[in-house]
Structure formats: structure tokens, C-alpha cells
XYZ file of N, CA and C in Angstrom:
723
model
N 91.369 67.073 186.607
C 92.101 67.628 185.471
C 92.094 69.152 185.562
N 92.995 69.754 185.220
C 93.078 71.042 185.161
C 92.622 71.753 184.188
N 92.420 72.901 184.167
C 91.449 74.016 183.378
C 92.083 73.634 182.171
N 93.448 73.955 182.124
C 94.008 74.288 180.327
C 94.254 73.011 179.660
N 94.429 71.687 180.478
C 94.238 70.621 179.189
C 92.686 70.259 179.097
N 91.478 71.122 179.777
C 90.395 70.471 179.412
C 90.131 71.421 178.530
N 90.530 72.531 178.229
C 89.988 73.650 177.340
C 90.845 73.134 175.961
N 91.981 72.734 176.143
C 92.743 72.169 174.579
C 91.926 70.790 174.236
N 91.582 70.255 175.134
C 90.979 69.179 174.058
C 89.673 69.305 173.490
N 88.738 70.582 174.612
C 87.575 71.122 173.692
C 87.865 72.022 172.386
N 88.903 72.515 172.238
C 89.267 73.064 171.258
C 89.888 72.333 170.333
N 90.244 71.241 170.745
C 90.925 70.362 169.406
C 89.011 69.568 168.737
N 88.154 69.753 169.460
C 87.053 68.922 169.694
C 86.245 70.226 168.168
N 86.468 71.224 168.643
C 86.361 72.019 167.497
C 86.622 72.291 166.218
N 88.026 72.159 166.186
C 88.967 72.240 165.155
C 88.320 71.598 164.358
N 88.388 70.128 164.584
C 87.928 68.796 163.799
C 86.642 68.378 163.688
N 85.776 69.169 164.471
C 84.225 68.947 163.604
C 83.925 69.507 162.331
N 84.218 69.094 161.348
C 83.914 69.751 160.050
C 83.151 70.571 160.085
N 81.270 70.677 160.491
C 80.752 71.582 160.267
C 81.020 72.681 161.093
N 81.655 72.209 162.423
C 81.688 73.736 163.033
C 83.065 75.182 162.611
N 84.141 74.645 162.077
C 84.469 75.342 161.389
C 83.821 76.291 159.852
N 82.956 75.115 159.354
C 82.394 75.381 158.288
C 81.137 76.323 158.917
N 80.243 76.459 159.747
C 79.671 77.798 160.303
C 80.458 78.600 160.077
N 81.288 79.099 160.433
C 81.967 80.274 161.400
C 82.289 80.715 159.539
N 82.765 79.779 158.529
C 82.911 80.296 157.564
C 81.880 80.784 156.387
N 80.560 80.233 157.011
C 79.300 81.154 156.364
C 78.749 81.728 156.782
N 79.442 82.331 158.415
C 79.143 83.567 158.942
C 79.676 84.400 158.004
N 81.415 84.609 158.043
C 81.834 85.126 157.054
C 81.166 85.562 155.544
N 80.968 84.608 155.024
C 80.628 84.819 153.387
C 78.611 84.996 153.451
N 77.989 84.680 154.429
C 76.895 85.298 154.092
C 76.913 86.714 154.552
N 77.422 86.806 155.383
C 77.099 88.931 156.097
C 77.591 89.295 155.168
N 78.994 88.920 154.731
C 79.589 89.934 153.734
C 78.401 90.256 152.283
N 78.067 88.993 151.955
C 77.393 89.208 150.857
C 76.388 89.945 150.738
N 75.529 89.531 152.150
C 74.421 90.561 152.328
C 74.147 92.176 152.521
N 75.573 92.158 153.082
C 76.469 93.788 153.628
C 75.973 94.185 151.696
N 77.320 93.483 151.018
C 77.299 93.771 149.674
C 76.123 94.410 148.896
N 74.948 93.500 149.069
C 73.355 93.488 148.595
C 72.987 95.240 149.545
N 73.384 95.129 149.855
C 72.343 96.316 151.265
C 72.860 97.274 150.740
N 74.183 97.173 150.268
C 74.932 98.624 150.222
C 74.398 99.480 148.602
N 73.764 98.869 147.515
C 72.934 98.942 146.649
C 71.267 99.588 147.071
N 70.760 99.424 147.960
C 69.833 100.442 148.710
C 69.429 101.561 148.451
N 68.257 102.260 148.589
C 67.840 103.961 148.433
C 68.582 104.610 149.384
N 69.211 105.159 149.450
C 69.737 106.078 151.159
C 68.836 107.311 150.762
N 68.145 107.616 150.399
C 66.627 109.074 150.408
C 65.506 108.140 151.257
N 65.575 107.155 151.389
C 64.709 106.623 152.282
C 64.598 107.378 154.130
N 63.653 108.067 154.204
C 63.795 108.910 155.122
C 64.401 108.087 157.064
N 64.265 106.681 156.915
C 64.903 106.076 157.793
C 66.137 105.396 157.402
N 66.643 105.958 156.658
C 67.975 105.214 155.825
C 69.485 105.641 157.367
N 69.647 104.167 157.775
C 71.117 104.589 158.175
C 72.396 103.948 157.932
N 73.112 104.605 157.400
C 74.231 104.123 156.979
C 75.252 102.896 157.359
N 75.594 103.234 158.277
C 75.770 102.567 159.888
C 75.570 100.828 159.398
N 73.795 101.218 160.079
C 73.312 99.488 160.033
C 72.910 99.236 158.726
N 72.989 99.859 157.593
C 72.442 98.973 155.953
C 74.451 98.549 156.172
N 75.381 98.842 156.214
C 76.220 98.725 155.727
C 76.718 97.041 156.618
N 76.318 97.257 158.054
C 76.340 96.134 158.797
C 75.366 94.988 158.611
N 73.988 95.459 157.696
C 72.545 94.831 157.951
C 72.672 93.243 157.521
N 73.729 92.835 157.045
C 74.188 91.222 156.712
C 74.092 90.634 157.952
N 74.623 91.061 158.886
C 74.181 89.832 160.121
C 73.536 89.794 160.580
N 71.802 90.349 160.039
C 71.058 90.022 160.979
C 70.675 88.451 159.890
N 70.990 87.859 158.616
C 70.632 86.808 158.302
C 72.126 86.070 158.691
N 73.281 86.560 158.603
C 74.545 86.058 158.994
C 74.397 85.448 160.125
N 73.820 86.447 161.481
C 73.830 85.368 162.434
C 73.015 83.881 162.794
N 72.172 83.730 161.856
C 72.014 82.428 161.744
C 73.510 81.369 161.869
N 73.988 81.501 161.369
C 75.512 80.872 160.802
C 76.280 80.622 162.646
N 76.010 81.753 163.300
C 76.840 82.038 164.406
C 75.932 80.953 165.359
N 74.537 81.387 165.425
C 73.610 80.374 166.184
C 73.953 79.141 165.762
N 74.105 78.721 164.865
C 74.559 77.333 164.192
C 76.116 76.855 164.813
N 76.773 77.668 164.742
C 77.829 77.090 165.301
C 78.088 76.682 167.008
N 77.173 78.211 167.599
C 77.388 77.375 169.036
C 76.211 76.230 169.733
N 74.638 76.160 168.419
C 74.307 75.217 168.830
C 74.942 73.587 169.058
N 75.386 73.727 167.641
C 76.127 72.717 166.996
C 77.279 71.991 167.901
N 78.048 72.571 168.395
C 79.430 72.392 169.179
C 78.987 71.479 170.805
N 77.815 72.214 170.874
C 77.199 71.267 172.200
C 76.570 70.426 171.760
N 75.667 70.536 170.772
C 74.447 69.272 171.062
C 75.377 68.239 170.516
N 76.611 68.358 169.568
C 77.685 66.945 169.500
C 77.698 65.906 170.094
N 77.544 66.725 171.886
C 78.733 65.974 172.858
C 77.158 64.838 173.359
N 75.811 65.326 172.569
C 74.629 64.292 172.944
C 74.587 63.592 171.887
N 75.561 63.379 171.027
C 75.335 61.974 169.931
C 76.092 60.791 170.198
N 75.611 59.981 170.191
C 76.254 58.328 170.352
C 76.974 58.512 171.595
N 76.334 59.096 172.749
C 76.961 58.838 173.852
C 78.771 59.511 174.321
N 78.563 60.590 173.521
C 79.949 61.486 173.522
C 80.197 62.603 174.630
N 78.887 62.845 175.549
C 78.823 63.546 176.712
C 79.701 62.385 177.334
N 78.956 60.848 178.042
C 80.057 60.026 178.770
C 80.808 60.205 178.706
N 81.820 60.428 177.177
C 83.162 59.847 177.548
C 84.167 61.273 177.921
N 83.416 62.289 177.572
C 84.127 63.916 177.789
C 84.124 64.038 179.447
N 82.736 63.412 180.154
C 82.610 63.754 181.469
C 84.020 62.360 182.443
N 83.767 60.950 181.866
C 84.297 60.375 181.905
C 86.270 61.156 182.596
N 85.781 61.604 181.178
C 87.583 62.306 181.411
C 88.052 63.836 182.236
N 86.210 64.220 182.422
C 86.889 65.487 183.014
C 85.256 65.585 183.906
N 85.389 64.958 185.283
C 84.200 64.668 186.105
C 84.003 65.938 186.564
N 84.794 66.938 186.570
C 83.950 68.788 187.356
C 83.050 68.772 186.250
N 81.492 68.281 186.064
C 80.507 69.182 184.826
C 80.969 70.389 184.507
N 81.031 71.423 185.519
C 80.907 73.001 185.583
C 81.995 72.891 185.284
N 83.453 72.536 185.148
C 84.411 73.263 184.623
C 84.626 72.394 182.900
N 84.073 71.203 182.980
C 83.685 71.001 181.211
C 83.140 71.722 180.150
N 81.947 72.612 180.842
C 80.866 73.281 180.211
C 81.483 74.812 180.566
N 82.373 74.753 181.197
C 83.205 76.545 181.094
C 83.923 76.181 180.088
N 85.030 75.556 179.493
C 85.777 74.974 178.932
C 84.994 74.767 177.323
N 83.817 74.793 177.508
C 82.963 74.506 176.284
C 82.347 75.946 175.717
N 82.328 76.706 176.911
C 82.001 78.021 176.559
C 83.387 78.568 176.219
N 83.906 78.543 176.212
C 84.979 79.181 175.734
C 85.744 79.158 174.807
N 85.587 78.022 174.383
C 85.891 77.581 173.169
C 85.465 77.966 172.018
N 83.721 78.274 172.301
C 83.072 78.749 171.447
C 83.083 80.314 171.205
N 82.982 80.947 172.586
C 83.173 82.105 172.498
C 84.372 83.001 171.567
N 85.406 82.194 171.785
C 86.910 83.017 171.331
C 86.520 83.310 170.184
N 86.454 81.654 169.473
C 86.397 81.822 167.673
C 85.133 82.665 167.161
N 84.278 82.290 168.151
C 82.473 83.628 167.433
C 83.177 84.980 167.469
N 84.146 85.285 168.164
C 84.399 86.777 168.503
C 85.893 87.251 167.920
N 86.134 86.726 167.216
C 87.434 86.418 166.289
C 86.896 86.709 164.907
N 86.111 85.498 164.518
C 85.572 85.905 163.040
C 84.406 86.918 163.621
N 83.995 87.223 164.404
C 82.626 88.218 163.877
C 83.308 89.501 163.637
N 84.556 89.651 164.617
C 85.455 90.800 164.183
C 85.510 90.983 162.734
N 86.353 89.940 162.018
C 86.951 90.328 161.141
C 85.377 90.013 160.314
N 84.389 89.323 160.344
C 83.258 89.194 159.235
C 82.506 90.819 159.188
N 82.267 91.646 160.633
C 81.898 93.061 161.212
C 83.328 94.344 159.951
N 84.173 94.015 160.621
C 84.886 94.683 159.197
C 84.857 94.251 157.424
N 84.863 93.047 157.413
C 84.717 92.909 155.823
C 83.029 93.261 155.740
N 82.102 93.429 156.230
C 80.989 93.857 155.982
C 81.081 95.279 155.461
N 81.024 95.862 156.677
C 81.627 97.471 156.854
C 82.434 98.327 155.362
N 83.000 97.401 155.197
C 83.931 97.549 154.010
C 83.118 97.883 152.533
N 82.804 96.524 152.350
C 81.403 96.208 151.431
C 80.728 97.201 151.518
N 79.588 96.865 152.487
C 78.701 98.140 152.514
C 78.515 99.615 152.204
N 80.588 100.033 152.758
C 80.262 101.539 152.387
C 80.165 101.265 151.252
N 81.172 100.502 150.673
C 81.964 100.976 148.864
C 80.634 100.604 148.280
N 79.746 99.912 148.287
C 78.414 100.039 147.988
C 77.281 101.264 148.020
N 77.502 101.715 149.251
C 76.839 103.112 149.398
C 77.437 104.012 149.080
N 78.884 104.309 148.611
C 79.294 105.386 148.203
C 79.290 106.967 148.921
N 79.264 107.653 148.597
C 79.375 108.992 148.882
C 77.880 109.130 149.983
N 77.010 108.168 150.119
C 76.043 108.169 151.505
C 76.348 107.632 152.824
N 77.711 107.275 152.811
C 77.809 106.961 153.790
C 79.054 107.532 154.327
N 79.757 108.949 153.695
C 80.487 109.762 153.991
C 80.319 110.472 155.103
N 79.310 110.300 155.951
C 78.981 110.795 157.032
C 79.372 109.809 158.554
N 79.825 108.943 158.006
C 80.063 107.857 159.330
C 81.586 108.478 159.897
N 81.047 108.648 161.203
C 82.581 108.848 161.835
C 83.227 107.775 162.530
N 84.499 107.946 162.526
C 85.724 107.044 162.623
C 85.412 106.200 164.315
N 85.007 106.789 165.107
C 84.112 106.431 166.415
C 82.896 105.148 166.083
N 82.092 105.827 165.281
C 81.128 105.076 165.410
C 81.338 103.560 163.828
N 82.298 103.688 163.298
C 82.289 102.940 162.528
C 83.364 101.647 163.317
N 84.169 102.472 164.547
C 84.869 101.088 164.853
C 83.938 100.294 166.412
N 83.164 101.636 166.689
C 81.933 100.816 167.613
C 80.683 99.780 167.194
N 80.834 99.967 165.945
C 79.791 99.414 165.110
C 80.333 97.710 165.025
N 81.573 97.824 164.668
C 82.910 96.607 164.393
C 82.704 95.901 165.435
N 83.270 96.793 166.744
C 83.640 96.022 168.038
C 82.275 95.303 168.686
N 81.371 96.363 168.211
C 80.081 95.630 168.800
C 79.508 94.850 168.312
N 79.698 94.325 167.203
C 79.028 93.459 165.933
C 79.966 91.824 166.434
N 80.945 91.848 166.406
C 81.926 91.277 166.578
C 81.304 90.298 168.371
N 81.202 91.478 169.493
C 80.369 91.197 170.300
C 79.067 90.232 170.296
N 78.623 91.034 169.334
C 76.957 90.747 169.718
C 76.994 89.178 169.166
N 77.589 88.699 168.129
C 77.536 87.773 167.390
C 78.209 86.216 167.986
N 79.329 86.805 169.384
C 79.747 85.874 170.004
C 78.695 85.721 171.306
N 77.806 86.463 171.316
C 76.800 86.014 172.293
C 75.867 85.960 172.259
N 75.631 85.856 170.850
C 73.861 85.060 170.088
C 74.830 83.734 169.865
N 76.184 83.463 169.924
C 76.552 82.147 169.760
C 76.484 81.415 170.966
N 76.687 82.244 172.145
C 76.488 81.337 173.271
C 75.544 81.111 173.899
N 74.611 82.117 173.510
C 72.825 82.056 173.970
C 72.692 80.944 173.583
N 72.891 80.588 172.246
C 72.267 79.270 171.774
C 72.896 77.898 171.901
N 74.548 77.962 172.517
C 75.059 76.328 173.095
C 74.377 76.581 174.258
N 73.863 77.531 175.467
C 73.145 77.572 176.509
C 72.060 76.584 176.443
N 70.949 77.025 174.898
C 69.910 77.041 174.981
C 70.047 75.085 174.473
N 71.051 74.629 173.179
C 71.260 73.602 172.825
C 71.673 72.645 174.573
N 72.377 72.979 175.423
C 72.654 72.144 176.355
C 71.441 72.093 177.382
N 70.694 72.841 177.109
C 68.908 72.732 177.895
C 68.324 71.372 177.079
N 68.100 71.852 175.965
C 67.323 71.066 175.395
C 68.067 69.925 174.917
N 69.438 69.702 175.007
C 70.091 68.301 174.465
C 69.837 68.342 172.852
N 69.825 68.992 172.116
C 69.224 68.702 170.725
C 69.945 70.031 170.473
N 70.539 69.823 168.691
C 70.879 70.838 168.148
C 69.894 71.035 167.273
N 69.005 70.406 166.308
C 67.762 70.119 165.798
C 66.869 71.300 166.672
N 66.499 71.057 167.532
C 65.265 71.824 168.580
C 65.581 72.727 169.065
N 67.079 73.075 169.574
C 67.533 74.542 169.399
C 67.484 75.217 168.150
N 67.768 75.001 166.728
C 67.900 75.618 166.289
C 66.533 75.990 165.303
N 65.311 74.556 165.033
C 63.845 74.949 165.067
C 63.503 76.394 166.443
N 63.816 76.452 167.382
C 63.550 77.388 168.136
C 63.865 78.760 168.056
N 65.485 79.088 167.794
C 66.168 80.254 167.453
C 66.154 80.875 166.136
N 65.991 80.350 165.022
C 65.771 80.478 163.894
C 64.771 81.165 163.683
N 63.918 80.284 163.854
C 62.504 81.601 163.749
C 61.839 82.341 164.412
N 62.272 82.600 165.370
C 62.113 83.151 166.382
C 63.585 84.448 165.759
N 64.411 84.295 165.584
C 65.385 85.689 165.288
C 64.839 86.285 163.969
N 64.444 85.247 162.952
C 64.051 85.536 162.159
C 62.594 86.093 161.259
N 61.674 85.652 162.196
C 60.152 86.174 161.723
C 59.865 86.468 163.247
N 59.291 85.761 164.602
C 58.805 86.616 165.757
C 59.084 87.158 166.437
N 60.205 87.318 166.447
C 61.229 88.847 166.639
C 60.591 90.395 165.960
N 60.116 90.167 164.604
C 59.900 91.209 164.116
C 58.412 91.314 164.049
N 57.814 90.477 163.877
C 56.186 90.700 164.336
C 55.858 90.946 166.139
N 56.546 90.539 166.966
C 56.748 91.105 167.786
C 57.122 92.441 168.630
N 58.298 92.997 167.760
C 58.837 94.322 167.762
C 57.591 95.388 167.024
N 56.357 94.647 166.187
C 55.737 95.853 165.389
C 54.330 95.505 166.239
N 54.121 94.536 167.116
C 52.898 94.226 167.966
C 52.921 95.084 169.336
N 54.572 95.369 170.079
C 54.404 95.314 171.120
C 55.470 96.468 171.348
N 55.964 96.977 170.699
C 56.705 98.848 170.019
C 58.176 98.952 170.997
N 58.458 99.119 171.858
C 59.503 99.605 172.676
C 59.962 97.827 173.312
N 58.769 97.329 173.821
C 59.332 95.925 174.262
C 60.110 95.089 173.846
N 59.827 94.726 172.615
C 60.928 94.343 172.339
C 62.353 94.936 171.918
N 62.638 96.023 172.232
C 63.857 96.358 172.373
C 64.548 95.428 173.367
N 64.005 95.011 174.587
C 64.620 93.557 175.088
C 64.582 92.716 174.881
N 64.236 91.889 173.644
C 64.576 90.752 173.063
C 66.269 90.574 173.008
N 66.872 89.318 173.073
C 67.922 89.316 172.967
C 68.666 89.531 171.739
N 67.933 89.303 170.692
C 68.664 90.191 169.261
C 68.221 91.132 169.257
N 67.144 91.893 169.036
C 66.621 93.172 168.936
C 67.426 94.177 169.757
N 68.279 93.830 171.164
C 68.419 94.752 172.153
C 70.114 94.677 171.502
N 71.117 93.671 171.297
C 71.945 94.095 171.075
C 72.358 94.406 169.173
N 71.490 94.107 168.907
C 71.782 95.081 167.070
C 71.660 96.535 167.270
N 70.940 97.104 168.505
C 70.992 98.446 168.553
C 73.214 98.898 168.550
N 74.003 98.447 168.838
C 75.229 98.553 168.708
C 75.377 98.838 167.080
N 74.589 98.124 166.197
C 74.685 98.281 164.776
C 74.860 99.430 164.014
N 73.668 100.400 164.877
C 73.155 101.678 164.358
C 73.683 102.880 164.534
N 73.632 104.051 163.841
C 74.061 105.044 163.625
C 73.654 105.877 164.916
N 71.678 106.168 164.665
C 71.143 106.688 165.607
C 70.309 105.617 166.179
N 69.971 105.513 167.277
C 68.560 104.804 167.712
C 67.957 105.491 169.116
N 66.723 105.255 168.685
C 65.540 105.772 169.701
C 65.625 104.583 170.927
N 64.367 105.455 171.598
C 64.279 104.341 172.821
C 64.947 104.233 174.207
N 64.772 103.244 174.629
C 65.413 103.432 176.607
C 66.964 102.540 176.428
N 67.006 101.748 175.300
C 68.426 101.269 175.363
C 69.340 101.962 174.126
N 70.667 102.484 174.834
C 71.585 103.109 173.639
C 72.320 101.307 173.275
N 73.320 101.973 172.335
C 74.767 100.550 171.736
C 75.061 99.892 173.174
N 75.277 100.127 173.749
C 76.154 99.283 174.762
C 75.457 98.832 175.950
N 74.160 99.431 176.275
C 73.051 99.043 177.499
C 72.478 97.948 176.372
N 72.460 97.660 174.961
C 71.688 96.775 174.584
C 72.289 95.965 174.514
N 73.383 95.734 174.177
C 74.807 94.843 174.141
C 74.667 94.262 176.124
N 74.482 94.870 176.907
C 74.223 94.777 177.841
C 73.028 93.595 178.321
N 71.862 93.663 177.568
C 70.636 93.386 177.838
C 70.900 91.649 177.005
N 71.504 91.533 175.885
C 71.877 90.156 175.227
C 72.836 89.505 176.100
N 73.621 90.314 176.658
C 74.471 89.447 177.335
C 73.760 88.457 178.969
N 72.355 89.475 178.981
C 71.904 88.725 180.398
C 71.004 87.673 179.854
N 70.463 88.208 178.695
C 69.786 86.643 178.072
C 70.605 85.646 178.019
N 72.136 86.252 177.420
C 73.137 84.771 177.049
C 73.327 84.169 178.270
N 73.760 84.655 179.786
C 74.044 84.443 181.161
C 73.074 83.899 181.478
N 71.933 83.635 181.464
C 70.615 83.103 181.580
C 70.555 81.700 181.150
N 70.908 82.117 179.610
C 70.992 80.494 178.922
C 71.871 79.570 179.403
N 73.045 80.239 179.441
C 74.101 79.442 180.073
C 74.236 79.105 181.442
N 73.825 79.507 182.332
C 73.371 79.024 183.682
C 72.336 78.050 183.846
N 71.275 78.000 182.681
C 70.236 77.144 182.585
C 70.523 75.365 181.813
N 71.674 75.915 180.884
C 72.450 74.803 180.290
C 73.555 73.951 181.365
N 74.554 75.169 181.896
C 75.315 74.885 182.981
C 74.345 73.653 183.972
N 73.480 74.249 184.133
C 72.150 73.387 185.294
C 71.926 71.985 184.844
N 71.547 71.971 183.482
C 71.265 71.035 182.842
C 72.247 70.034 182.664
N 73.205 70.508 182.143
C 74.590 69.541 182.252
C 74.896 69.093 184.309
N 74.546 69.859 184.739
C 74.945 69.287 186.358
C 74.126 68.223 186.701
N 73.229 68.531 186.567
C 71.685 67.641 187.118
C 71.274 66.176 186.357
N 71.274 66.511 185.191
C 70.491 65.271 184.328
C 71.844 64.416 184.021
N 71.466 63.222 183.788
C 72.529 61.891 183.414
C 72.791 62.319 182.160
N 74.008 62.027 181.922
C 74.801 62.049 180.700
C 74.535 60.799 180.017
């Protein structure tokens, strides 16, 4: 079978999973809200940056994004729904490109537009403190948010097609983005700047310290995501469906 009817029927495979549309739409409505919440903030707080309080919704938003590209793979391991996809399209490796891509477009579609309705929020929240953002760094902030969020989505169908389970991917990523990520980052100081969220939220920020700028960290998530997905890719080649 050829590339573009195996990529339309993973995308029709999308469309029609209820919850995975329904992610992508509480990516949307949680960042924004949280953007909203943030933009209410001290800005005299002597580490106050405008920048990332105004973006700071997706760092609980991307939960929503992890959810969707766990979700979209570990599907194809319920009631025997890998068979009948491989059944119909025997290249593994060009099923599981076809699966990445699917996921990728739409994470990087809405994180766009969820990265601007944040942005939005946030200033009109911060008001006259965040009159200092220039027109540069507020649409690098966008483009990279938008980024980062379509490849914490594919880190985690990587990490879901390792482990066959959307359940155990997402016990794994969850708290791990969410609590040892940050006890980590305050145990071990500069290192985790290569964590795979920690390294690309630096795109978020106004200023940041350290050995990675916006786009070397954006850089550094994308080799975690390439990692996962070569390790998933593997997994889908090797083990019985």
C-alpha cells in the first residue's frame, strides 16, 4: 500500500476516536485557562518573566498533549486492532510513520493556535508588565510552544508503542513532567536542563541562563522524542502484534 492511503486511514482513525480529538481540545481550554490564572501574578517578583507566566499554562496543558499521542497508539493494542491495521498495511515502519504523523500535524496545529490564545490571555492579564515583550520574541515564544508541545506528543506515542499500554505510559510521563522533573531540576541544578521538558520550555522564556538557549533546547526534546520513536518504531518491528 502506498504512503498516502495509509496516512488517510490513520487519520480518519483519529478523527473518530472520541477521546483523541477531545485531548487536543483540553489542551486548548486548560493552557488558556492557566495562561489566564498566571497572568494575575506579582511581576515585582524579582524572577518574574513575562514571556513564560504569560505562556506558563502548558506546562499543566501539556499533560492534555501527552494524552493525546499516548492515546492514539496504545488504541491500535486493544482487542487486537494492531492485527488488523498491520493486516492491511504489512511495511510496520511505514504504518508507524503514518502514525507519527498523524499525530504530529494536529499537536502542532492546535499548540499553535492554544501558544497564541495563551499569549493573548496572559498579557491582557499582566497588563502594562508585560509591555516589554518584543514582537520577535513573542512570536518565538508561539512558534516554539506550538513546537515543543507536538513533540512531548510524540515522545509519548514513542514511549506508549514501547510499552504497549496507554495506562503505563501515561503513569510514567505524568509524573515524571509533573513532580520529578522539578525535584530533579532543584537536586541536580544545570542537568536537568536536559530533561526532555525542562530543555525545550526554555523556548518559553524571555531570558534564560545556562548552556542551552530557545532553540538548542527545542533541539535537545526533539532527540529525546527521536529516541522514543525509534525505540517504539523497534518495538512495533520486532514483537508480535
Amino acid at each position: 500500500m502506498e504512503f498516502t492511503p495509509v496516512l488517510r486511514s490513520e487519520w480518519l482513525k483519529v478523527r473518530t476516536l472520541r477521546s483523541l480529538p477531545g485531548a487536543l481540545l483540553a489542551l486548548l481550554a486548560v493552557t488558556t485557562a492557566f495562561s489566564a490564572i498566571a497572568g494575575a501574578s506579582d511581576a515585582a517578583d524579582p524572577g518574574f518573566d513575562p514571556l513564560f507566566t504569560a505562556l506558563s499554562g502548558v506546562i499543566p496543558g501539556q499533560i492534555a498533549a501527552v494524552t493525546f499521542g499516548a492515546m492514539a497508539v496504545s488504541s491500535e493494542f486493544q482487542q487486537g486492532a494492531l492485527r488488523l491495521s498491520l493486516a492491511a498495511v504489512p511495511q510496520r515502519g511505514r504504518w508507524f510513520a503514518a502514525k507519527a504523523a498523524v499525530i504530529a500535524l494536529p499537536a502542532l496545529l492546535v499548540g499553535l493556535v492554544t501558544a497564541f490564545a495563551a499569549l493573548l490571555v496572559g498579557r491582557a492579564g499582566l497588563g502594562a508588565a508585560a509591555d516589554g515583550l518584543g514582537t520577535g520574541e513573542q512570536v518565538r515564544g508561539v512558534v516554539g510552544c506550538g513546537v515543543y508541545l507536538m513533540l512531548m506528543a510524540l515522545f509519548a506515542a514513542g514511549i506508549a508503542a514501547l510499552l504497549r499500554s496507554g495506562v503505563a505510559t501515561l503513569s510514567l510521563l505524568v509524573p515524571f513532567i509533573l513532580v520529578v522533573s522539578f525535584v530533579i531540576g532543584d537536586a541536580t541544578g544545570t542537568v536537568a536542563d536536559f530533561l526532555p521538558d525542562k530543555a525545550g520550555q526554555l523556548v518559553l522564556r524571555e531570558t534564560y541562563d545556562g548552556t542551552l538557549g530557545p532553540w538548542s533546547g527545542l533541539g535537545v526534546t526533539a532527540l529525546w522524542t527521536a529516541a522514543a520513536l525509534l525505540a517504539g518504531a523497534w518495538s512495533v518491528r520486532r514483537r508480535d502484534a
